[in-house]
Short mmCIF file of C-alpha atoms and ligand atoms in Angstrom, two decimals:
data_model
loop_
_atom_site.label_atom_id
_atom_site.label_comp_id
_atom_site.label_asym_id
_atom_site.label_seq_id
_atom_site.Cartn_x
_atom_site.Cartn_y
_atom_site.Cartn_z
CA MET H 1 107.71 85.77 180.31
CA LYS H 2 105.26 83.93 182.50
CA THR H 3 101.59 84.46 183.09
CA LEU H 4 98.88 86.03 181.13
CA LEU H 5 97.65 88.80 183.30
CA LEU H 6 96.51 92.32 182.90
CA ARG H 7 95.49 94.47 185.83
CA ALA H 8 91.83 93.80 185.26
CA SER H 9 90.62 96.65 187.39
CA LEU H 10 92.14 99.07 184.99
CA LEU H 11 91.00 97.34 181.90
CA ILE H 12 87.36 96.57 182.49
CA GLY H 13 85.12 99.03 180.87
CA LEU H 14 87.93 100.69 179.08
CA ILE H 15 87.94 98.62 175.97
CA THR H 16 85.84 100.23 173.34
CA MET H 17 84.99 98.88 169.97
CA GLY H 18 84.06 100.88 166.99
CA CYS H 19 83.39 100.97 163.35
CA GLU H 20 84.79 103.43 160.90
CA SER H 21 83.49 103.70 157.44
CA GLY H 22 85.82 104.25 154.56
CA GLU H 23 85.21 104.46 150.89
CA THR H 24 85.68 101.32 148.82
CA ASP H 25 85.54 100.87 145.16
CA ASN H 26 87.74 98.48 143.35
CA SER H 27 86.83 97.49 139.86
CA GLU H 28 88.54 94.10 140.18
CA ALA H 29 86.71 93.24 143.35
CA ASN H 30 84.27 90.71 141.85
CA ASN H 31 87.00 88.10 141.65
CA GLU H 32 87.49 86.94 145.21
CA ASP H 33 90.83 85.25 144.49
CA TYR H 34 92.24 88.46 143.09
CA TYR H 35 95.31 89.50 145.12
CA MET H 36 94.78 86.71 147.64
CA GLU H 37 97.94 84.65 147.08
CA THR H 38 100.11 83.71 150.07
CA HIS H 39 102.05 86.76 151.33
CA ARG H 40 100.21 89.10 148.96
CA PRO H 41 100.17 92.59 150.52
CA GLN H 42 96.60 93.81 151.01
CA ILE H 43 97.18 97.52 151.60
CA HIS H 44 100.43 98.03 149.71
CA PHE H 45 101.00 98.44 146.00
CA SER H 46 102.41 95.34 144.28
CA PRO H 47 102.31 94.46 140.57
CA GLU H 48 99.77 91.86 139.48
CA GLU H 49 102.63 89.64 138.41
CA HIS H 50 106.35 89.63 137.69
CA TRP H 51 109.28 91.60 139.02
CA MET H 52 109.20 95.16 140.38
CA ASN H 53 111.85 97.32 142.00
CA ASP H 54 112.21 101.09 142.45
CA PRO H 55 109.30 103.54 142.29
CA ASN H 56 109.80 105.93 139.36
CA GLY H 57 108.28 109.01 137.76
CA MET H 58 105.99 109.85 140.65
CA VAL H 59 103.98 112.88 139.68
CA TYR H 60 100.54 114.26 140.53
CA TYR H 61 98.40 115.52 137.71
CA ASP H 62 94.71 116.27 137.32
CA GLY H 63 93.49 114.28 140.31
CA GLU H 64 95.81 111.31 139.84
CA TYR H 65 98.95 110.25 141.67
CA HIS H 66 101.10 108.45 139.11
CA LEU H 67 103.35 105.63 140.19
CA PHE H 68 105.70 104.25 137.56
CA TYR H 69 108.09 101.53 138.62
CA GLN H 70 111.04 99.41 137.53
CA PHE H 71 109.38 96.40 135.95
CA TYR H 72 110.45 93.21 134.23
CA PRO H 73 107.35 91.77 132.54
CA ASP H 74 108.88 88.41 131.62
CA GLY H 75 110.00 87.06 134.98
CA THR H 76 110.01 87.32 138.76
CA THR H 77 113.65 88.33 139.06
CA TRP H 78 115.40 91.45 137.75
CA GLY H 79 115.71 91.64 133.95
CA PRO H 80 115.60 94.19 131.12
CA MET H 81 113.86 97.12 132.74
CA HIS H 82 110.62 98.76 131.64
CA TRP H 83 108.49 101.33 133.43
CA GLY H 84 105.30 99.76 134.77
CA HIS H 85 102.48 102.19 135.58
CA ALA H 86 99.64 102.62 138.06
CA VAL H 87 97.51 105.55 139.22
CA SER H 88 95.67 106.37 142.40
CA LYS H 89 93.20 109.03 143.39
CA ASP H 90 93.97 108.73 147.09
CA LEU H 91 97.45 107.14 147.44
CA VAL H 92 95.80 104.05 148.88
CA LYS H 93 93.94 102.26 146.09
CA TRP H 94 95.71 101.71 142.81
CA GLU H 95 94.60 101.08 139.27
CA HIS H 96 97.02 99.18 137.04
CA LEU H 97 97.76 100.69 133.64
CA SER H 98 99.78 99.40 130.67
CA ILE H 99 103.55 99.46 130.56
CA ALA H 100 104.67 103.04 129.90
CA LEU H 101 108.25 102.73 128.63
CA TYR H 102 110.02 99.86 126.86
CA PRO H 103 113.75 99.26 126.33
CA ASP H 104 115.06 100.55 122.98
CA GLU H 105 118.39 100.80 121.14
CA LEU H 106 119.79 103.11 123.85
CA GLY H 107 119.12 100.47 126.48
CA TYR H 108 116.88 99.39 129.31
CA ILE H 109 114.71 102.00 131.05
CA PHE H 110 116.24 102.52 134.49
CA SER H 111 115.00 104.71 137.33
CA GLY H 112 114.04 108.34 136.91
CA SER H 113 111.38 110.94 137.51
CA ALA H 114 108.52 112.79 135.81
CA VAL H 115 107.36 116.40 135.86
CA ILE H 116 104.51 118.42 134.42
CA ASP H 117 105.97 121.02 132.06
CA TRP H 118 103.35 123.64 132.92
CA ASN H 119 104.87 126.39 130.74
CA ASN H 120 105.78 124.10 127.87
CA THR H 121 109.47 124.97 128.22
CA SER H 122 110.24 121.79 126.29
CA GLY H 123 107.93 122.67 123.39
CA LEU H 124 106.62 119.10 123.59
CA GLN H 125 103.02 120.10 124.27
CA LYS H 126 100.43 118.97 121.75
CA GLY H 127 96.93 120.24 122.33
CA GLU H 128 95.81 122.35 125.25
CA HIS H 129 97.28 120.46 128.20
CA PRO H 130 100.87 120.65 129.44
CA PRO H 131 102.97 117.59 128.70
CA MET H 132 104.08 115.09 131.32
CA VAL H 133 107.82 114.60 130.77
CA ALA H 134 109.71 111.57 132.04
CA ILE H 135 113.46 111.83 132.62
CA PHE H 136 115.22 108.48 133.09
CA THR H 137 118.44 106.55 132.70
CA GLN H 138 119.03 104.23 129.78
CA HIS H 139 121.29 101.32 130.54
CA LEU H 140 123.01 99.77 127.55
CA ASP H 141 123.56 96.18 128.51
CA THR H 142 125.85 95.43 125.57
CA GLY H 143 128.05 98.39 126.54
CA GLU H 144 128.34 97.09 130.09
CA LYS H 145 129.15 93.57 128.87
CA ALA H 146 131.82 94.99 126.56
CA GLY H 147 133.51 96.45 129.65
CA ARG H 148 132.86 100.08 128.76
CA ASN H 149 132.23 102.79 131.35
CA ASP H 150 129.78 104.96 129.41
CA PHE H 151 126.76 102.65 129.17
CA GLN H 152 124.35 104.73 131.31
CA THR H 153 122.92 107.90 129.77
CA GLN H 154 119.93 110.16 130.50
CA SER H 155 116.91 110.31 128.20
CA ILE H 156 113.46 111.86 128.12
CA ALA H 157 110.01 110.89 126.84
CA TRP H 158 106.71 112.74 127.00
CA SER H 159 103.02 112.11 127.19
CA ASN H 160 100.16 114.34 126.18
CA ASP H 161 97.45 112.02 127.51
CA LYS H 162 98.05 111.79 131.28
CA GLY H 163 100.80 109.22 131.01
CA ARG H 164 98.74 106.66 129.07
CA THR H 165 100.92 106.73 125.95
CA TRP H 166 104.46 108.00 125.52
CA GLU H 167 106.72 109.35 122.81
CA ILE H 168 110.47 108.99 123.00
CA TYR H 169 112.43 112.19 122.38
CA GLU H 170 114.43 111.83 119.18
CA GLY H 171 117.39 113.82 120.58
CA ASN H 172 118.13 111.20 123.27
CA PRO H 173 120.34 110.91 125.17
CA VAL H 174 119.94 114.38 126.63
CA ILE H 175 122.98 113.79 128.85
CA PRO H 176 125.61 111.46 127.40
CA ASN H 177 128.16 109.71 129.57
CA SER H 178 131.77 110.79 129.74
CA GLY H 179 133.01 107.64 131.43
CA ILE H 180 131.26 107.35 134.82
CA LYS H 181 130.26 103.74 135.34
CA ASP H 182 127.33 104.36 137.71
CA PHE H 183 125.61 107.44 136.30
CA ARG H 184 121.90 107.22 136.87
CA ASP H 185 118.48 107.87 138.40
CA PRO H 186 117.74 111.52 137.48
CA LYS H 187 115.27 113.38 139.68
CA VAL H 188 114.12 116.67 138.18
CA PHE H 189 112.27 119.68 139.62
CA TRP H 190 111.58 123.27 138.60
CA HIS H 191 113.62 125.76 140.65
CA GLU H 192 111.71 129.02 140.63
CA ALA H 193 114.47 131.24 142.06
CA SER H 194 116.94 130.40 139.31
CA ALA H 195 114.19 129.86 136.71
CA GLN H 196 115.46 126.52 135.48
CA TRP H 197 114.96 122.79 135.76
CA ILE H 198 117.39 121.11 138.18
CA MET H 199 118.41 117.48 137.87
CA ILE H 200 120.07 115.54 140.65
CA LEU H 201 121.83 112.42 139.44
CA ALA H 202 123.76 109.64 141.20
CA ALA H 203 127.32 109.37 139.96
CA GLY H 204 129.29 106.59 141.64
CA ASP H 205 129.89 107.66 145.25
CA LYS H 206 128.41 111.17 144.94
CA VAL H 207 125.62 113.14 143.25
CA MET H 208 125.84 115.60 140.36
CA LEU H 209 123.55 118.55 139.73
CA TYR H 210 122.59 119.78 136.27
CA GLY H 211 120.47 122.72 135.12
CA SER H 212 118.27 123.14 132.04
CA PRO H 213 115.91 125.73 130.54
CA ASP H 214 113.90 123.17 128.56
CA LEU H 215 114.51 119.60 129.84
CA LYS H 216 116.45 118.87 126.63
CA THR H 217 119.77 120.69 127.05
CA TRP H 218 121.57 120.25 130.34
CA GLU H 219 124.54 122.03 131.87
CA PHE H 220 126.66 120.62 134.71
CA LEU H 221 126.32 122.75 137.88
CA SER H 222 128.07 121.08 140.79
CA GLU H 223 128.56 117.87 142.74
CA PHE H 224 128.12 116.83 146.34
CA GLY H 225 128.89 114.02 148.68
CA ALA H 226 132.20 112.34 147.88
CA ASP H 227 133.31 113.02 151.46
CA PHE H 228 129.92 113.22 153.21
CA GLY H 229 127.75 110.52 154.73
CA ALA H 230 127.79 106.76 154.21
CA HIS H 231 129.91 105.24 151.46
CA GLY H 232 129.64 101.49 151.98
CA GLY H 233 128.19 101.08 148.50
CA VAL H 234 127.15 102.84 145.32
CA TRP H 235 124.88 105.92 145.56
CA GLU H 236 121.54 105.61 143.77
CA CYS H 237 118.14 107.28 143.39
CA PRO H 238 118.77 110.77 144.83
CA ASP H 239 116.12 113.41 145.45
CA LEU H 240 116.36 117.10 146.44
CA PHE H 241 113.48 119.19 147.77
CA ARG H 242 112.61 121.96 150.16
CA LEU H 243 110.88 121.35 153.50
CA LYS H 244 109.51 123.91 155.88
CA ALA H 245 110.39 123.17 159.49
CA GLU H 246 107.47 122.06 161.61
CA ASN H 247 106.49 124.70 164.16
CA ALA H 248 109.05 127.17 162.79
CA GLU H 249 109.47 129.51 159.86
CA GLU H 250 112.76 128.13 158.59
CA GLU H 251 113.02 126.21 155.33
CA LYS H 252 115.79 123.75 154.49
CA TRP H 253 116.70 121.60 151.54
CA VAL H 254 116.70 117.86 152.02
CA MET H 255 118.72 115.49 149.86
CA LEU H 256 117.83 111.80 149.85
CA VAL H 257 120.45 109.32 148.65
CA SER H 258 119.94 105.59 148.55
CA ILE H 259 122.99 103.42 149.06
CA ASN H 260 123.58 99.77 148.31
CA PRO H 261 125.19 97.99 150.08
CA GLY H 262 126.20 99.86 153.22
CA GLY H 263 122.83 100.32 154.98
CA PRO H 264 122.85 100.44 158.80
CA ASN H 265 121.61 96.87 159.07
CA GLY H 266 123.17 95.49 155.93
CA GLY H 267 122.31 95.84 152.27
CA SER H 268 120.18 98.66 150.89
CA ALA H 269 119.07 101.82 152.76
CA THR H 270 118.39 105.52 152.27
CA GLN H 271 120.41 108.30 153.91
CA TYR H 272 119.65 112.00 153.85
CA PHE H 273 121.38 115.35 154.23
CA ILE H 274 119.85 118.63 155.41
CA GLY H 275 121.25 121.85 153.99
CA ASP H 276 120.76 124.64 151.49
CA PHE H 277 120.61 124.92 147.74
CA ASP H 278 121.19 128.18 145.81
CA GLY H 279 120.30 127.03 142.30
CA LYS H 280 123.80 125.71 141.69
CA THR H 281 125.31 124.10 144.78
CA PHE H 282 124.06 122.10 147.75
CA THR H 283 125.80 122.90 151.04
CA THR H 284 125.35 121.49 154.52
CA ASP H 285 126.53 122.19 158.06
CA GLN H 286 126.15 118.52 158.79
CA ALA H 287 129.41 116.93 159.95
CA LYS H 288 130.95 114.79 157.23
CA GLU H 289 130.66 111.66 159.34
CA ASP H 290 127.10 112.39 160.52
CA ILE H 291 124.94 109.77 158.84
CA LYS H 292 121.18 110.17 158.95
CA TRP H 293 118.98 107.25 157.88
CA LEU H 294 115.45 107.80 156.66
CA ASP H 295 114.45 104.31 157.80
CA HIS H 296 116.31 101.97 160.14
CA GLY H 297 114.60 98.81 158.93
CA ARG H 298 115.83 96.54 156.18
CA ASP H 299 113.17 97.15 153.56
CA ASN H 300 112.74 100.69 152.37
CA TYR H 301 114.95 101.45 149.40
CA ALA H 302 115.20 103.76 146.37
CA GLY H 303 112.36 105.91 147.65
CA VAL H 304 111.81 109.42 146.30
CA THR H 305 109.03 112.00 146.46
CA TRP H 306 106.08 113.00 144.29
CA SER H 307 106.44 115.92 141.95
CA ASP H 308 103.74 118.56 141.41
CA VAL H 309 101.66 117.88 144.51
CA PRO H 310 99.37 120.95 144.65
CA GLU H 311 100.46 123.72 147.02
CA THR H 312 97.02 123.59 148.62
CA ASP H 313 97.94 120.09 149.78
CA GLY H 314 101.48 121.12 150.65
CA ARG H 315 102.76 117.68 151.61
CA ARG H 316 106.06 116.19 150.50
CA LEU H 317 104.92 112.68 149.67
CA PHE H 318 107.28 109.73 149.54
CA ILE H 319 107.13 106.06 148.62
CA GLY H 320 109.92 103.46 148.74
CA TRP H 321 110.55 100.02 147.34
CA MET H 322 109.82 97.65 150.24
CA SER H 323 112.74 95.30 149.75
CA ASN H 324 116.51 95.01 149.92
CA TRP H 325 118.95 93.95 147.22
CA ASP H 326 120.44 91.47 149.75
CA TYR H 327 117.53 89.11 149.08
CA ALA H 328 114.90 90.84 146.92
CA GLN H 329 115.18 88.31 144.09
CA VAL H 330 114.67 85.23 146.28
CA VAL H 331 111.88 86.24 148.68
CA PRO H 332 109.19 83.53 148.86
CA THR H 333 106.50 84.97 146.62
CA GLU H 334 105.68 83.18 143.41
CA LYS H 335 103.62 85.19 141.00
CA TRP H 336 105.11 88.62 141.70
CA ARG H 337 108.10 90.00 143.55
CA SER H 338 108.09 93.13 145.69
CA ALA H 339 105.74 95.77 146.97
CA MET H 340 106.06 99.47 147.76
CA THR H 341 105.95 100.96 151.27
CA ILE H 342 102.86 102.77 152.46
CA PRO H 343 103.08 106.29 151.02
CA ARG H 344 104.44 108.63 153.66
CA SER H 345 104.64 112.37 154.19
CA LEU H 346 108.05 113.76 155.13
CA HIS H 347 108.47 116.40 157.83
CA LEU H 348 111.39 118.52 159.02
CA VAL H 349 111.32 118.38 162.82
CA GLN H 350 113.62 119.57 165.55
CA GLY H 351 115.44 116.64 167.14
CA ALA H 352 117.90 116.56 170.04
CA ASP H 353 120.81 117.27 167.67
CA GLY H 354 119.21 119.61 165.16
CA TYR H 355 116.72 118.93 162.41
CA LEU H 356 115.72 115.48 161.30
CA VAL H 357 113.35 114.16 158.67
CA ALA H 358 110.35 112.31 160.09
CA SER H 359 108.18 110.01 157.95
CA ARG H 360 104.48 109.51 158.67
CA PRO H 361 101.94 107.27 156.96
CA VAL H 362 99.61 109.33 154.78
CA SER H 363 96.34 110.25 156.45
CA GLU H 364 94.40 108.65 153.57
CA LEU H 365 95.23 105.25 155.07
CA GLN H 366 92.41 105.95 157.48
CA ASN H 367 90.01 105.42 154.55
CA LEU H 368 90.67 101.70 154.98
CA ALA H 369 89.67 101.51 158.65
CA VAL H 370 86.78 99.13 159.30
CA ASP H 371 86.83 98.26 162.92
CA HIS H 372 88.84 99.17 165.95
CA MET H 373 89.51 98.16 169.49
CA SER H 374 90.96 100.61 171.97
CA PHE H 375 91.57 101.23 175.64
CA ALA H 376 93.11 103.87 177.82
CA SER H 377 95.49 103.85 180.79
CA ALA H 378 96.09 100.19 181.34
CA GLY H 379 98.90 98.58 183.24
CA LEU H 380 100.66 95.31 182.76
CA ASP H 381 102.22 93.69 185.82
CA GLU H 382 105.74 92.50 186.07
CA ASP H 383 106.67 89.67 183.71
CA ALA H 384 103.24 89.51 182.13
CA VAL H 385 101.98 88.80 178.68
CA PHE H 386 98.62 90.10 177.64
CA SER H 387 96.80 88.71 174.68
CA LEU H 388 94.76 91.31 172.91
CA ASN H 389 92.73 88.64 171.23
CA THR H 390 91.39 87.00 174.38
CA SER H 391 90.31 90.35 175.76
CA ASP H 392 87.52 90.70 173.27
CA GLN H 393 87.38 87.24 171.66
CA LYS H 394 88.48 88.70 168.42
CA VAL H 395 91.05 87.43 166.01
CA ILE H 396 93.26 90.24 164.81
CA LYS H 397 94.49 89.57 161.31
CA ALA H 398 96.64 91.60 158.96
CA PRO H 399 96.18 94.14 157.57
CA PHE H 400 95.83 96.15 160.76
CA ARG H 401 97.35 99.15 162.47
CA THR H 402 98.32 99.35 166.12
CA GLU H 403 98.91 102.66 167.85
CA ILE H 404 100.22 102.64 171.42
CA ILE H 405 101.36 105.37 173.77
CA PHE H 406 103.63 103.94 176.42
CA ASP H 407 104.10 105.90 179.62
CA ALA H 408 107.87 105.88 179.76
CA GLU H 409 108.00 107.65 183.10
CA LYS H 410 105.90 105.11 185.00
CA THR H 411 107.17 102.06 183.16
CA THR H 412 109.80 100.15 185.12
CA SER H 413 110.31 97.19 182.76
CA THR H 414 113.75 96.44 181.42
CA GLU H 415 112.10 95.37 178.18
CA TYR H 416 108.60 95.60 176.79
CA GLY H 417 106.78 95.60 173.52
CA LEU H 418 104.52 93.79 171.11
CA ILE H 419 104.57 90.19 169.94
CA LEU H 420 102.71 88.67 166.99
CA ARG H 421 102.18 84.91 166.87
CA ASN H 422 100.58 82.37 164.57
CA PRO H 423 99.60 78.70 164.88
CA SER H 424 102.74 77.71 162.96
CA GLY H 425 104.90 78.83 165.87
CA ASP H 426 106.31 81.96 164.22
CA GLN H 427 106.87 84.99 166.38
CA TYR H 428 107.58 88.58 165.40
CA ARG H 429 108.63 90.96 168.15
CA ILE H 430 108.97 94.69 168.51
CA SER H 431 110.87 95.37 171.70
CA ILE H 432 111.84 98.52 173.52
CA SER H 433 114.65 98.30 176.00
CA GLN H 434 116.87 100.93 177.62
CA GLY H 435 115.85 103.63 175.19
CA SER H 436 116.25 101.59 172.02
CA ILE H 437 113.85 99.74 169.77
CA TRP H 438 114.30 96.47 167.89
CA SER H 439 112.34 94.80 165.13
CA ASP H 440 113.07 91.11 165.53
CA ARG H 441 112.15 88.87 162.61
CA THR H 442 114.70 86.15 163.42
CA ASN H 443 111.87 83.63 164.04
CA ALA H 444 109.01 85.34 162.27
CA GLY H 445 108.54 82.85 159.43
CA LYS H 446 110.28 81.74 156.26
CA LYS H 447 113.89 82.86 156.25
CA ASP H 448 116.01 80.14 154.68
CA PHE H 449 115.86 81.70 151.21
CA GLU H 450 118.80 83.96 152.12
CA GLU H 451 120.94 83.90 155.24
CA ARG H 452 121.13 87.68 155.49
CA PHE H 453 117.34 88.01 155.74
CA ALA H 454 116.77 87.12 159.40
CA LYS H 455 119.93 88.30 161.09
CA MET H 456 119.40 90.66 163.98
CA PRO H 457 120.49 94.18 163.12
CA HIS H 458 124.23 94.13 163.69
CA GLN H 459 124.27 97.62 165.14
CA GLY H 460 121.79 96.68 167.82
CA GLY H 461 118.59 98.56 168.43
CA GLN H 462 117.75 102.00 167.20
CA VAL H 463 117.67 104.79 169.78
CA VAL H 464 114.16 106.00 170.56
CA PRO H 465 113.89 109.78 170.67
CA ASP H 466 112.84 111.24 173.99
CA ALA H 467 109.37 112.74 173.74
CA GLN H 468 108.12 114.02 177.08
CA ASN H 469 108.26 110.67 178.78
CA GLU H 470 106.09 109.00 176.21
CA ILE H 471 106.97 106.53 173.54
CA ARG H 472 104.47 106.47 170.73
CA LEU H 473 104.38 103.47 168.50
CA ASP H 474 102.38 103.34 165.29
CA VAL H 475 102.75 100.04 163.46
CA ILE H 476 101.17 99.05 160.17
CA PHE H 477 100.99 95.31 159.61
CA ASP H 478 100.23 93.80 156.26
CA LYS H 479 100.42 90.11 155.25
CA SER H 480 104.17 90.32 154.74
CA SER H 481 105.45 93.50 156.33
CA ALA H 482 105.64 95.66 159.44
CA GLU H 483 106.20 99.41 159.25
CA ILE H 484 107.07 100.92 162.61
CA PHE H 485 106.78 104.67 163.19
CA VAL H 486 108.14 105.81 166.56
CA ASN H 487 107.25 109.17 168.10
CA ASN H 488 105.47 110.60 165.12
CA GLY H 489 107.84 109.11 162.60
CA GLU H 490 111.12 110.36 164.03
CA VAL H 491 112.43 106.82 163.92
CA VAL H 492 111.07 104.45 161.30
CA MET H 493 111.66 100.77 160.65
CA THR H 494 110.25 98.91 157.68
CA ASP H 495 110.70 95.15 157.61
CA LEU H 496 109.37 92.35 155.42
CA LEU H 497 108.00 89.22 157.13
CA PHE H 498 106.99 85.90 155.58
CA PRO H 499 105.04 84.03 158.29
CA HIS H 500 104.07 80.40 157.59
CA SER H 501 100.47 81.35 158.35
CA ASP H 502 98.74 84.62 159.20
CA PHE H 503 99.68 86.14 162.53
CA HIS H 504 96.46 85.90 164.49
CA GLU H 505 97.46 86.77 168.02
CA VAL H 506 98.86 90.01 169.30
CA TYR H 507 100.42 90.33 172.74
CA LEU H 508 101.78 93.10 174.86
CA TYR H 509 104.60 91.99 177.13
CA THR H 510 106.83 93.30 179.86
CA LEU H 511 109.97 91.91 181.50
CA ASP H 512 111.34 92.69 184.96
CA GLY H 513 109.00 95.50 185.77
CA GLN H 514 105.71 97.15 185.20
CA LEU H 515 104.45 98.50 181.91
CA GLU H 516 102.10 101.48 181.84
CA ILE H 517 100.09 102.27 178.74
CA LYS H 518 98.37 105.59 178.21
CA ARG H 519 96.45 104.64 175.12
CA PHE H 520 96.05 101.64 172.89
CA LYS H 521 94.23 101.28 169.61
CA THR H 522 94.20 98.54 167.02
CA THR H 523 92.40 99.21 163.78
CA GLU H 524 91.50 96.55 161.29
CA LEU H 525 92.07 97.72 157.73
CA LYS H 526 90.34 96.50 154.62
CA SER H 527 92.09 95.29 151.52
CA ILE H 528 92.62 97.77 148.72
CA TRP H 529 92.10 94.99 146.18
CA GLN H 530 88.73 93.60 147.31
CA ASP H 531 85.38 95.15 148.01
C1 FRU I 1 118.18 100.92 142.51
C2 FRU I 1 118.63 100.67 141.08
C3 FRU I 1 118.80 101.99 140.34
C4 FRU I 1 118.61 101.60 138.91
C5 FRU I 1 117.55 100.52 139.01
C6 FRU I 1 117.69 99.43 138.00
O1 FRU I 1 117.51 99.86 143.07
O2 FRU I 1 119.81 99.91 141.08
O3 FRU I 1 120.03 102.63 140.60
O4 FRU I 1 118.22 102.65 138.09
O5 FRU I 1 117.64 99.99 140.31
O6 FRU I 1 116.57 98.60 138.02
#
């Protein structure tokens, strides 16, 4: 890369600035140090302090999106698990609530789900409103330490006050363990056609399906997966839901299965299967060795979808834990550890080889937009670097969102993309080359805490889907993460970054050829924790 040069003739007059107003109200906002620690995500959910892993019990009820999560309130590494709790009215701003579930004599509270029992099938309703029922794994540490294989069982608890207080069901466990060492993470939904609750549960290297009339008594239905998909590690946190194909009438069932280790770039990742479900069995035409990854980055794990989102909304909403078991417990944050991804909607779209599941940031993120800079049809000459900051004398600082449409037909570069730099000499690069995309954090900041953190993906770049000679990049940068959505979310990469100081310069670059851009927009986003 050599000079700093943009074909000025094209650029002048094309840069427009704007202001977008979004709603802000954060009750904690009077304290200006609140959520301002080094690396603290500004537009992602993170606990005020202590350790967090998987999202749990996501359910929508009466205007609130509930987010429970694996939480250890006495330290910043994994420990005896509780369910922490937060709610949001818009999936963007979160209000912290008290811990919902505590370990008891049946064990720690591991991952699971929550549903609204609209017809009171469980009989747990008190008063006029339907109960919120949580279904989760209990992990008996002493059983594990004694070398037994039956230390994970499934339990339920219910709340009659919108998840604020909980009662533990006295008949727990509702599914005992018959000797399967990894037997956990129940996700439950009501299946109208067979008029029963369905539970999907991870069981070692496969999933098991159970059915129930009342959330209390469960019958084994079927299993899936022992010879399908990726098996480099244990299966965890499954989900099963229906998605209507975009621009078509067809509906398919999608199964998410997280796997650790064995992800495409090492450590934790989430695979999915597309098929059918008849109330008893999940089947797929997918070839056994066909592995589909929901996210090709390193840091989107154990994600599942919200239950009970109103049909008038119609979205299948997802959130993942933005970390990786390879290094989650040693990342350089002090007061808290881990954040969630930006909530995303999932879409069934037609790809080159059949359906695929695309992920897109929720539209509510736009509520955080404060200021933007955009231009249309610009070109970048051979071997040039263009600083977006110098063009309008503005310092671009995370959190921000950059949306670019590259003209793939007219671009002749062998490599092009986006570079973020800071005064500390760190550099984060998103590069597109020969139809593949890379997220390169090898020199993007702190990395010595774990050697697996900053390795380049060992499988090389991820193939970029062909979309009418355009490549659309939508990247959300926060203080310590980049979430890359390519071509409307058909390829996604989520990666943590720990720069020594804020990235404050953004560059476009091209190597060995000319880069043509159809549209460019960078939007500054405001913190969800400050006014
Ligand atoms: C996934 C996981 C789950 C388990 C939980 C324990 O990250 O290992 O399988 O329920 O974390 O915290």
